[in-house]
């Protein structure tokens, strides 16, 4: 079975500081990992994904994520946070072994960037 | 915009009403999904359609009935819903049969059942 955990309900960071939003996963095969962002009253917007290859994945809006197989983690990072980054962030996983097309999502982490 | 549209954006209905949610994708994708997003809960998959056939059904009550007439349109028919069905209903689409495909989401329909 595939599962994903986001251990922090909320992350607070000052504008200009680096940010990290944590995600850990569990799969039986190879993981396909995704990050999405949701702004108020909007759907989910795709940020980036890890399929294979380089462990550091770069995505939209200056975000990047690091795949760590030994720690089964895929943390989202940005070197310098903006107030406009304040939103709800979701990590998602799909397991290569299950053959399922649907994603399993974490519970979400609310990022609050203070001016 | 992601190329996935949903109508209506907001819906209020009584428990005896029948209504339908519509999703349309303009991306040329061949798979479509319905998800339910409730407060303080992870997104829950409801249905997956691939090439207009339902390929996944995540134990959803029969008061929710999906329909996929073609690869660009997906409906969710609602009948005798309960107040606990109030949520944001998200539609998504993707291309191809591979697990690494990216799903693109619509803006959602905010449903309130009275």
PDB file of C-alpha atoms in Angstrom:
ATOM      1  CA  UNK A   1       0.000   0.000   0.000  1.00  0.00           C
ATOM      2  CA  UNK A   2       1.126   3.520  -0.685  1.00  0.00           C
ATOM      3  CA  UNK A   3       1.004   6.214   1.959  1.00  0.00           C
ATOM      4  CA  UNK A   4       2.429   9.638   2.621  1.00  0.00           C
ATOM      5  CA  UNK A   5       2.802  11.713   5.767  1.00  0.00           C
ATOM      6  CA  UNK A   6       3.206  15.431   6.273  1.00  0.00           C
ATOM      7  CA  UNK A   7       4.161  15.752   9.940  1.00  0.00           C
ATOM      8  CA  UNK A   8       3.569  19.497  10.250  1.00  0.00           C
ATOM      9  CA  UNK A   9       0.111  21.035  10.059  1.00  0.00           C
ATOM     10  CA  UNK A  10       1.612  24.492   9.729  1.00  0.00           C
ATOM     11  CA  UNK A  11       5.005  26.010   8.990  1.00  0.00           C
ATOM     12  CA  UNK A  12       5.764  29.639   9.786  1.00  0.00           C
ATOM     13  CA  UNK A  13       8.692  31.439   8.186  1.00  0.00           C
ATOM     14  CA  UNK A  14       9.757  35.042   7.742  1.00  0.00           C
ATOM     15  CA  UNK A  15       9.913  36.513   4.259  1.00  0.00           C
ATOM     16  CA  UNK A  16      13.378  36.113   2.763  1.00  0.00           C
ATOM     17  CA  UNK A  17      14.247  33.105   4.900  1.00  0.00           C
ATOM     18  CA  UNK A  18      14.584  29.582   3.514  1.00  0.00           C
ATOM     19  CA  UNK A  19      11.598  27.290   3.911  1.00  0.00           C
ATOM     20  CA  UNK A  20      11.178  23.539   4.184  1.00  0.00           C
ATOM     21  CA  UNK A  21       7.931  21.580   4.092  1.00  0.00           C
ATOM     22  CA  UNK A  22       8.414  17.965   5.109  1.00  0.00           C
ATOM     23  CA  UNK A  23       7.058  14.806   3.487  1.00  0.00           C
ATOM     24  CA  UNK A  24       7.771  11.135   4.087  1.00  0.00           C
ATOM     25  CA  UNK A  25       6.349   8.225   2.145  1.00  0.00           C
ATOM     26  CA  UNK A  26       5.867   4.483   2.187  1.00  0.00           C
ATOM     27  CA  UNK A  27       5.658   2.274  -0.889  1.00  0.00           C
ATOM     28  CA  UNK A  28       6.476  -1.320  -1.763  1.00  0.00           C
ATOM     29  CA  UNK A  29       7.914  -0.573  -5.188  1.00  0.00           C
ATOM     30  CA  UNK A  30       9.459   2.583  -6.599  1.00  0.00           C
ATOM     31  CA  UNK A  31       7.910   5.879  -5.563  1.00  0.00           C
ATOM     32  CA  UNK A  32       6.623   8.552  -7.884  1.00  0.00           C
ATOM     33  CA  UNK A  33       6.402  11.698  -5.775  1.00  0.00           C
ATOM     34  CA  UNK A  34       4.567  14.957  -6.374  1.00  0.00           C
ATOM     35  CA  UNK A  35       4.102  18.338  -4.715  1.00  0.00           C
ATOM     36  CA  UNK A  36       1.018  20.460  -5.235  1.00  0.00           C
ATOM     37  CA  UNK A  37       0.020  23.870  -3.866  1.00  0.00           C
ATOM     38  CA  UNK A  38      -3.519  25.089  -3.150  1.00  0.00           C
ATOM     39  CA  UNK A  39      -4.402  28.747  -2.790  1.00  0.00           C
ATOM     40  CA  UNK A  40      -7.692  29.765  -1.119  1.00  0.00           C
ATOM     41  CA  UNK A  41     -10.783  28.800  -3.119  1.00  0.00           C
ATOM     42  CA  UNK A  42      -8.663  27.248  -5.849  1.00  0.00           C
ATOM     43  CA  UNK A  43      -7.820  23.768  -7.028  1.00  0.00           C
ATOM     44  CA  UNK A  44      -4.439  22.115  -6.689  1.00  0.00           C
ATOM     45  CA  UNK A  45      -1.582  23.409  -8.800  1.00  0.00           C
ATOM     46  CA  UNK A  46       1.284  21.110  -9.758  1.00  0.00           C
ATOM     47  CA  UNK A  47       4.707  22.239  -8.507  1.00  0.00           C
ATOM     48  CA  UNK A  48       7.123  19.419  -9.248  1.00  0.00           C
ATOM     49  CA  UNK A  49       7.610  15.662  -9.324  1.00  0.00           C
ATOM     50  CA  UNK A  50      10.269  13.021  -8.848  1.00  0.00           C
ATOM     51  CA  UNK A  51      10.231   9.997 -11.126  1.00  0.00           C
ATOM     52  CA  UNK A  52      13.852   8.889 -11.417  1.00  0.00           C
ATOM     53  CA  UNK A  53      17.320  10.324 -11.842  1.00  0.00           C
ATOM     54  CA  UNK A  54      18.694  13.367 -10.057  1.00  0.00           C
ATOM     55  CA  UNK A  55      17.588  13.479  -6.426  1.00  0.00           C
ATOM     56  CA  UNK A  56      17.169  17.257  -6.526  1.00  0.00           C
ATOM     57  CA  UNK A  57      14.106  18.252  -8.512  1.00  0.00           C
ATOM     58  CA  UNK A  58      13.425  21.838  -9.528  1.00  0.00           C
ATOM     59  CA  UNK A  59       9.896  23.064 -10.074  1.00  0.00           C
ATOM     60  CA  UNK A  60       7.684  26.095 -10.474  1.00  0.00           C
ATOM     61  CA  UNK A  61       7.990  29.409  -8.606  1.00  0.00           C
ATOM     62  CA  UNK A  62      11.544  28.678  -7.386  1.00  0.00           C
ATOM     63  CA  UNK A  63      10.602  25.572  -5.423  1.00  0.00           C
ATOM     64  CA  UNK A  64      12.704  22.451  -5.344  1.00  0.00           C
ATOM     65  CA  UNK A  65      12.506  19.119  -3.573  1.00  0.00           C
ATOM     66  CA  UNK A  66      15.076  16.568  -2.520  1.00  0.00           C
ATOM     67  CA  UNK A  67      14.395  12.859  -2.844  1.00  0.00           C
ATOM     68  CA  UNK A  68      16.091  10.806  -0.127  1.00  0.00           C
ATOM     69  CA  UNK A  69      15.581   7.089  -0.580  1.00  0.00           C
ATOM     70  CA  UNK A  70      17.246   5.995   2.656  1.00  0.00           C
ATOM     71  CA  UNK A  71      15.051   8.332   4.702  1.00  0.00           C
ATOM     72  CA  UNK A  72      11.992   7.833   2.453  1.00  0.00           C
ATOM     73  CA  UNK A  73      11.552  11.587   2.305  1.00  0.00           C
ATOM     74  CA  UNK A  74      10.752  14.187  -0.301  1.00  0.00           C
ATOM     75  CA  UNK A  75      10.954  17.576   1.405  1.00  0.00           C
ATOM     76  CA  UNK A  76       9.940  20.731  -0.429  1.00  0.00           C
ATOM     77  CA  UNK A  77      12.326  23.663  -0.203  1.00  0.00           C
ATOM     78  CA  UNK A  78      12.778  27.230  -1.332  1.00  0.00           C
ATOM     79  CA  UNK A  79      15.878  29.358  -0.641  1.00  0.00           C
ATOM     80  CA  UNK A  80      13.980  32.597  -0.022  1.00  0.00           C
ATOM     81  CA  UNK A  81      10.296  32.653   0.937  1.00  0.00           C
ATOM     82  CA  UNK A  82       7.804  35.193  -0.357  1.00  0.00           C
ATOM     83  CA  UNK A  83       4.585  36.313   1.317  1.00  0.00           C
ATOM     84  CA  UNK A  84       2.786  35.118  -1.816  1.00  0.00           C
ATOM     85  CA  UNK A  85       4.012  31.561  -1.095  1.00  0.00           C
ATOM     86  CA  UNK A  86       1.534  31.395   1.784  1.00  0.00           C
ATOM     87  CA  UNK A  87      -0.791  28.529   0.868  1.00  0.00           C
ATOM     88  CA  UNK A  88      -1.613  24.883   1.547  1.00  0.00           C
ATOM     89  CA  UNK A  89       0.954  22.383   0.274  1.00  0.00           C
ATOM     90  CA  UNK A  90       0.268  18.738  -0.478  1.00  0.00           C
ATOM     91  CA  UNK A  91       2.699  15.898  -1.020  1.00  0.00           C
ATOM     92  CA  UNK A  92       1.454  12.900  -3.001  1.00  0.00           C
ATOM     93  CA  UNK A  93       2.803   9.489  -3.934  1.00  0.00           C
ATOM     94  CA  UNK A  94       2.089   6.732  -6.373  1.00  0.00           C
ATOM     95  CA  UNK A  95       3.616   3.253  -5.992  1.00  0.00           C
ATOM     96  CA  UNK A  96       5.039   1.594  -9.094  1.00  0.00           C
ATOM     97  CA  UNK A  97       4.034  -1.808  -7.704  1.00  0.00           C
ATOM     98  CA  UNK A  98       0.317  -1.253  -7.309  1.00  0.00           C
ATOM     99  CA  UNK A  99      -0.580  -0.364 -10.852  1.00  0.00           C
ATOM    100  CA  UNK A 100      -3.037   2.213  -9.519  1.00  0.00           C
ATOM    101  CA  UNK A 101      -3.288   5.489 -11.348  1.00  0.00           C
ATOM    102  CA  UNK A 102      -4.607   7.476  -8.430  1.00  0.00           C
ATOM    103  CA  UNK A 103      -2.404   9.492  -6.153  1.00  0.00           C
ATOM    104  CA  UNK A 104      -2.373   9.182  -2.369  1.00  0.00           C
ATOM    105  CA  UNK A 105      -2.149  12.607  -0.770  1.00  0.00           C
ATOM    106  CA  UNK A 106      -0.829  13.759   2.568  1.00  0.00           C
ATOM    107  CA  UNK A 107      -3.012  15.788   4.886  1.00  0.00           C
ATOM    108  CA  UNK A 108      -1.422  19.050   3.792  1.00  0.00           C
ATOM    109  CA  UNK A 109       0.831  21.645   5.420  1.00  0.00           C
ATOM    110  CA  UNK A 110      -0.187  25.249   5.672  1.00  0.00           C
ATOM    111  CA  UNK A 111       2.721  27.575   4.966  1.00  0.00           C
ATOM    112  CA  UNK A 112       2.513  31.046   6.462  1.00  0.00           C
ATOM    113  CA  UNK A 113       5.151  33.535   5.348  1.00  0.00           C
ATOM    114  CA  UNK A 114       5.287  36.652   7.503  1.00  0.00           C
ATOM    115  CA  UNK A 115       6.369  39.994   6.039  1.00  0.00           C
TER     116      UNK A 115
ATOM    117  CA  UNK B   1      -5.394  28.143 -15.466  1.00  0.00           C
ATOM    118  CA  UNK B   2      -4.662  24.417 -15.739  1.00  0.00           C
ATOM    119  CA  UNK B   3      -6.942  23.583 -18.674  1.00  0.00           C
ATOM    120  CA  UNK B   4      -9.470  21.806 -16.442  1.00  0.00           C
ATOM    121  CA  UNK B   5     -12.752  23.602 -15.787  1.00  0.00           C
ATOM    122  CA  UNK B   6     -15.494  22.740 -13.340  1.00  0.00           C
ATOM    123  CA  UNK B   7     -19.072  23.971 -13.065  1.00  0.00           C
ATOM    124  CA  UNK B   8     -20.715  25.118 -10.956  1.00  0.00           C
ATOM    125  CA  UNK B   9     -18.088  26.586  -8.658  1.00  0.00           C
ATOM    126  CA  UNK B  10     -20.531  26.662  -5.744  1.00  0.00           C
ATOM    127  CA  UNK B  11     -23.641  24.580  -5.094  1.00  0.00           C
ATOM    128  CA  UNK B  12     -26.138  24.479  -2.254  1.00  0.00           C
ATOM    129  CA  UNK B  13     -28.624  21.630  -2.262  1.00  0.00           C
ATOM    130  CA  UNK B  14     -31.139  19.986   0.000  1.00  0.00           C
ATOM    131  CA  UNK B  15     -30.950  16.325   0.888  1.00  0.00           C
ATOM    132  CA  UNK B  16     -33.777  15.421  -1.502  1.00  0.00           C
ATOM    133  CA  UNK B  17     -32.380  17.264  -4.509  1.00  0.00           C
ATOM    134  CA  UNK B  18     -30.693  15.863  -7.588  1.00  0.00           C
ATOM    135  CA  UNK B  19     -27.829  17.820  -9.071  1.00  0.00           C
ATOM    136  CA  UNK B  20     -24.816  17.224 -11.295  1.00  0.00           C
ATOM    137  CA  UNK B  21     -21.249  18.474 -11.250  1.00  0.00           C
ATOM    138  CA  UNK B  22     -19.470  18.939 -14.553  1.00  0.00           C
ATOM    139  CA  UNK B  23     -15.800  18.768 -15.416  1.00  0.00           C
ATOM    140  CA  UNK B  24     -14.214  19.486 -18.773  1.00  0.00           C
ATOM    141  CA  UNK B  25     -10.565  19.182 -19.727  1.00  0.00           C
ATOM    142  CA  UNK B  26      -8.986  20.945 -22.688  1.00  0.00           C
ATOM    143  CA  UNK B  27      -5.621  19.181 -22.492  1.00  0.00           C
ATOM    144  CA  UNK B  28      -6.211  16.174 -24.714  1.00  0.00           C
ATOM    145  CA  UNK B  29      -5.854  13.820 -21.755  1.00  0.00           C
ATOM    146  CA  UNK B  30      -7.368  10.342 -21.625  1.00  0.00           C
ATOM    147  CA  UNK B  31      -7.876   9.845 -17.890  1.00  0.00           C
ATOM    148  CA  UNK B  32     -10.100  11.776 -15.505  1.00  0.00           C
ATOM    149  CA  UNK B  33     -10.584  11.666 -11.744  1.00  0.00           C
ATOM    150  CA  UNK B  34     -12.967  12.799  -9.032  1.00  0.00           C
ATOM    151  CA  UNK B  35     -11.556  13.643  -5.594  1.00  0.00           C
ATOM    152  CA  UNK B  36     -13.311  14.813  -2.428  1.00  0.00           C
ATOM    153  CA  UNK B  37     -11.615  17.333  -0.161  1.00  0.00           C
ATOM    154  CA  UNK B  38     -13.131  17.703   3.289  1.00  0.00           C
ATOM    155  CA  UNK B  39     -11.939  19.987   6.039  1.00  0.00           C
ATOM    156  CA  UNK B  40      -8.970  18.580   7.961  1.00  0.00           C
ATOM    157  CA  UNK B  41      -8.845  15.363   5.910  1.00  0.00           C
ATOM    158  CA  UNK B  42      -6.555  14.283   3.064  1.00  0.00           C
ATOM    159  CA  UNK B  43      -7.904  14.308  -0.444  1.00  0.00           C
ATOM    160  CA  UNK B  44      -9.948  11.200  -1.038  1.00  0.00           C
ATOM    161  CA  UNK B  45     -10.058   9.551  -4.429  1.00  0.00           C
ATOM    162  CA  UNK B  46     -13.604   8.773  -5.547  1.00  0.00           C
ATOM    163  CA  UNK B  47     -13.437   7.566  -9.155  1.00  0.00           C
ATOM    164  CA  UNK B  48     -10.948   7.123 -11.993  1.00  0.00           C
ATOM    165  CA  UNK B  49     -11.876   6.917 -15.661  1.00  0.00           C
ATOM    166  CA  UNK B  50      -9.423   5.858 -18.349  1.00  0.00           C
ATOM    167  CA  UNK B  51     -10.460   5.996 -21.991  1.00  0.00           C
ATOM    168  CA  UNK B  52     -14.049   6.501 -20.799  1.00  0.00           C
ATOM    169  CA  UNK B  53     -14.083   3.334 -18.706  1.00  0.00           C
ATOM    170  CA  UNK B  54     -14.209   3.369 -14.926  1.00  0.00           C
ATOM    171  CA  UNK B  55     -11.000   1.747 -13.710  1.00  0.00           C
ATOM    172  CA  UNK B  56     -11.101   2.630 -10.021  1.00  0.00           C
ATOM    173  CA  UNK B  57     -13.937   3.097  -7.579  1.00  0.00           C
ATOM    174  CA  UNK B  58     -12.922   3.840  -4.041  1.00  0.00           C
ATOM    175  CA  UNK B  59     -15.952   2.469  -2.150  1.00  0.00           C
ATOM    176  CA  UNK B  60     -18.052   5.529  -2.751  1.00  0.00           C
ATOM    177  CA  UNK B  61     -21.736   5.501  -1.669  1.00  0.00           C
ATOM    178  CA  UNK B  62     -24.217   4.959  -4.467  1.00  0.00           C
ATOM    179  CA  UNK B  63     -25.691   8.426  -3.954  1.00  0.00           C
ATOM    180  CA  UNK B  64     -22.671   9.543  -6.033  1.00  0.00           C
ATOM    181  CA  UNK B  65     -22.862   8.389  -9.636  1.00  0.00           C
ATOM    182  CA  UNK B  66     -20.123   9.257 -12.151  1.00  0.00           C
ATOM    183  CA  UNK B  67     -20.497   9.486 -15.886  1.00  0.00           C
ATOM    184  CA  UNK B  68     -17.813   9.885 -18.539  1.00  0.00           C
ATOM    185  CA  UNK B  69     -19.425  10.303 -21.976  1.00  0.00           C
ATOM    186  CA  UNK B  70     -16.115  11.047 -23.708  1.00  0.00           C
ATOM    187  CA  UNK B  71     -12.494  11.661 -22.793  1.00  0.00           C
ATOM    188  CA  UNK B  72     -13.015  15.418 -22.335  1.00  0.00           C
ATOM    189  CA  UNK B  73     -16.034  15.393 -20.032  1.00  0.00           C
ATOM    190  CA  UNK B  74     -16.749  13.941 -16.626  1.00  0.00           C
ATOM    191  CA  UNK B  75     -19.886  14.295 -14.544  1.00  0.00           C
ATOM    192  CA  UNK B  76     -20.752  13.511 -10.960  1.00  0.00           C
ATOM    193  CA  UNK B  77     -24.469  13.009 -10.422  1.00  0.00           C
ATOM    194  CA  UNK B  78     -25.661  13.656  -6.887  1.00  0.00           C
ATOM    195  CA  UNK B  79     -28.833  12.231  -5.352  1.00  0.00           C
ATOM    196  CA  UNK B  80     -30.166  12.311  -1.773  1.00  0.00           C
ATOM    197  CA  UNK B  81     -26.929  13.506  -0.282  1.00  0.00           C
ATOM    198  CA  UNK B  82     -26.188  13.864   3.419  1.00  0.00           C
ATOM    199  CA  UNK B  83     -24.816  16.914   5.235  1.00  0.00           C
ATOM    200  CA  UNK B  84     -21.489  15.111   5.693  1.00  0.00           C
ATOM    201  CA  UNK B  85     -21.115  15.125   1.913  1.00  0.00           C
ATOM    202  CA  UNK B  86     -20.486  18.870   2.049  1.00  0.00           C
ATOM    203  CA  UNK B  87     -16.966  19.335   0.710  1.00  0.00           C
ATOM    204  CA  UNK B  88     -14.863  20.608  -2.173  1.00  0.00           C
ATOM    205  CA  UNK B  89     -15.104  18.246  -5.130  1.00  0.00           C
ATOM    206  CA  UNK B  90     -12.071  18.306  -7.367  1.00  0.00           C
ATOM    207  CA  UNK B  91     -11.747  16.988 -10.872  1.00  0.00           C
ATOM    208  CA  UNK B  92      -8.377  16.113 -12.396  1.00  0.00           C
ATOM    209  CA  UNK B  93      -7.059  14.753 -15.672  1.00  0.00           C
ATOM    210  CA  UNK B  94      -3.866  13.126 -16.901  1.00  0.00           C
ATOM    211  CA  UNK B  95      -2.341  11.763 -20.057  1.00  0.00           C
ATOM    212  CA  UNK B  96      -1.138   8.244 -20.696  1.00  0.00           C
ATOM    213  CA  UNK B  97      -1.068   4.976 -18.855  1.00  0.00           C
ATOM    214  CA  UNK B  98       2.162   5.407 -16.942  1.00  0.00           C
ATOM    215  CA  UNK B  99       2.400   5.907 -13.207  1.00  0.00           C
ATOM    216  CA  UNK B 100       4.623   8.964 -13.519  1.00  0.00           C
ATOM    217  CA  UNK B 101       1.991  10.991 -15.336  1.00  0.00           C
ATOM    218  CA  UNK B 102       1.047  14.297 -13.722  1.00  0.00           C
ATOM    219  CA  UNK B 103      -2.545  15.019 -12.750  1.00  0.00           C
ATOM    220  CA  UNK B 104      -3.881  18.507 -13.429  1.00  0.00           C
ATOM    221  CA  UNK B 105      -6.707  19.758 -11.254  1.00  0.00           C
ATOM    222  CA  UNK B 106      -9.679  21.986 -11.832  1.00  0.00           C
ATOM    223  CA  UNK B 107     -10.701  24.743  -9.378  1.00  0.00           C
ATOM    224  CA  UNK B 108     -13.287  22.554  -7.671  1.00  0.00           C
ATOM    225  CA  UNK B 109     -16.982  22.766  -6.821  1.00  0.00           C
ATOM    226  CA  UNK B 110     -17.769  23.822  -3.257  1.00  0.00           C
ATOM    227  CA  UNK B 111     -20.833  21.787  -2.241  1.00  0.00           C
ATOM    228  CA  UNK B 112     -23.023  22.501   0.759  1.00  0.00           C
ATOM    229  CA  UNK B 113     -25.755  20.009   1.630  1.00  0.00           C
ATOM    230  CA  UNK B 114     -28.463  21.338   3.924  1.00  0.00           C
TER     231      UNK B 114
END
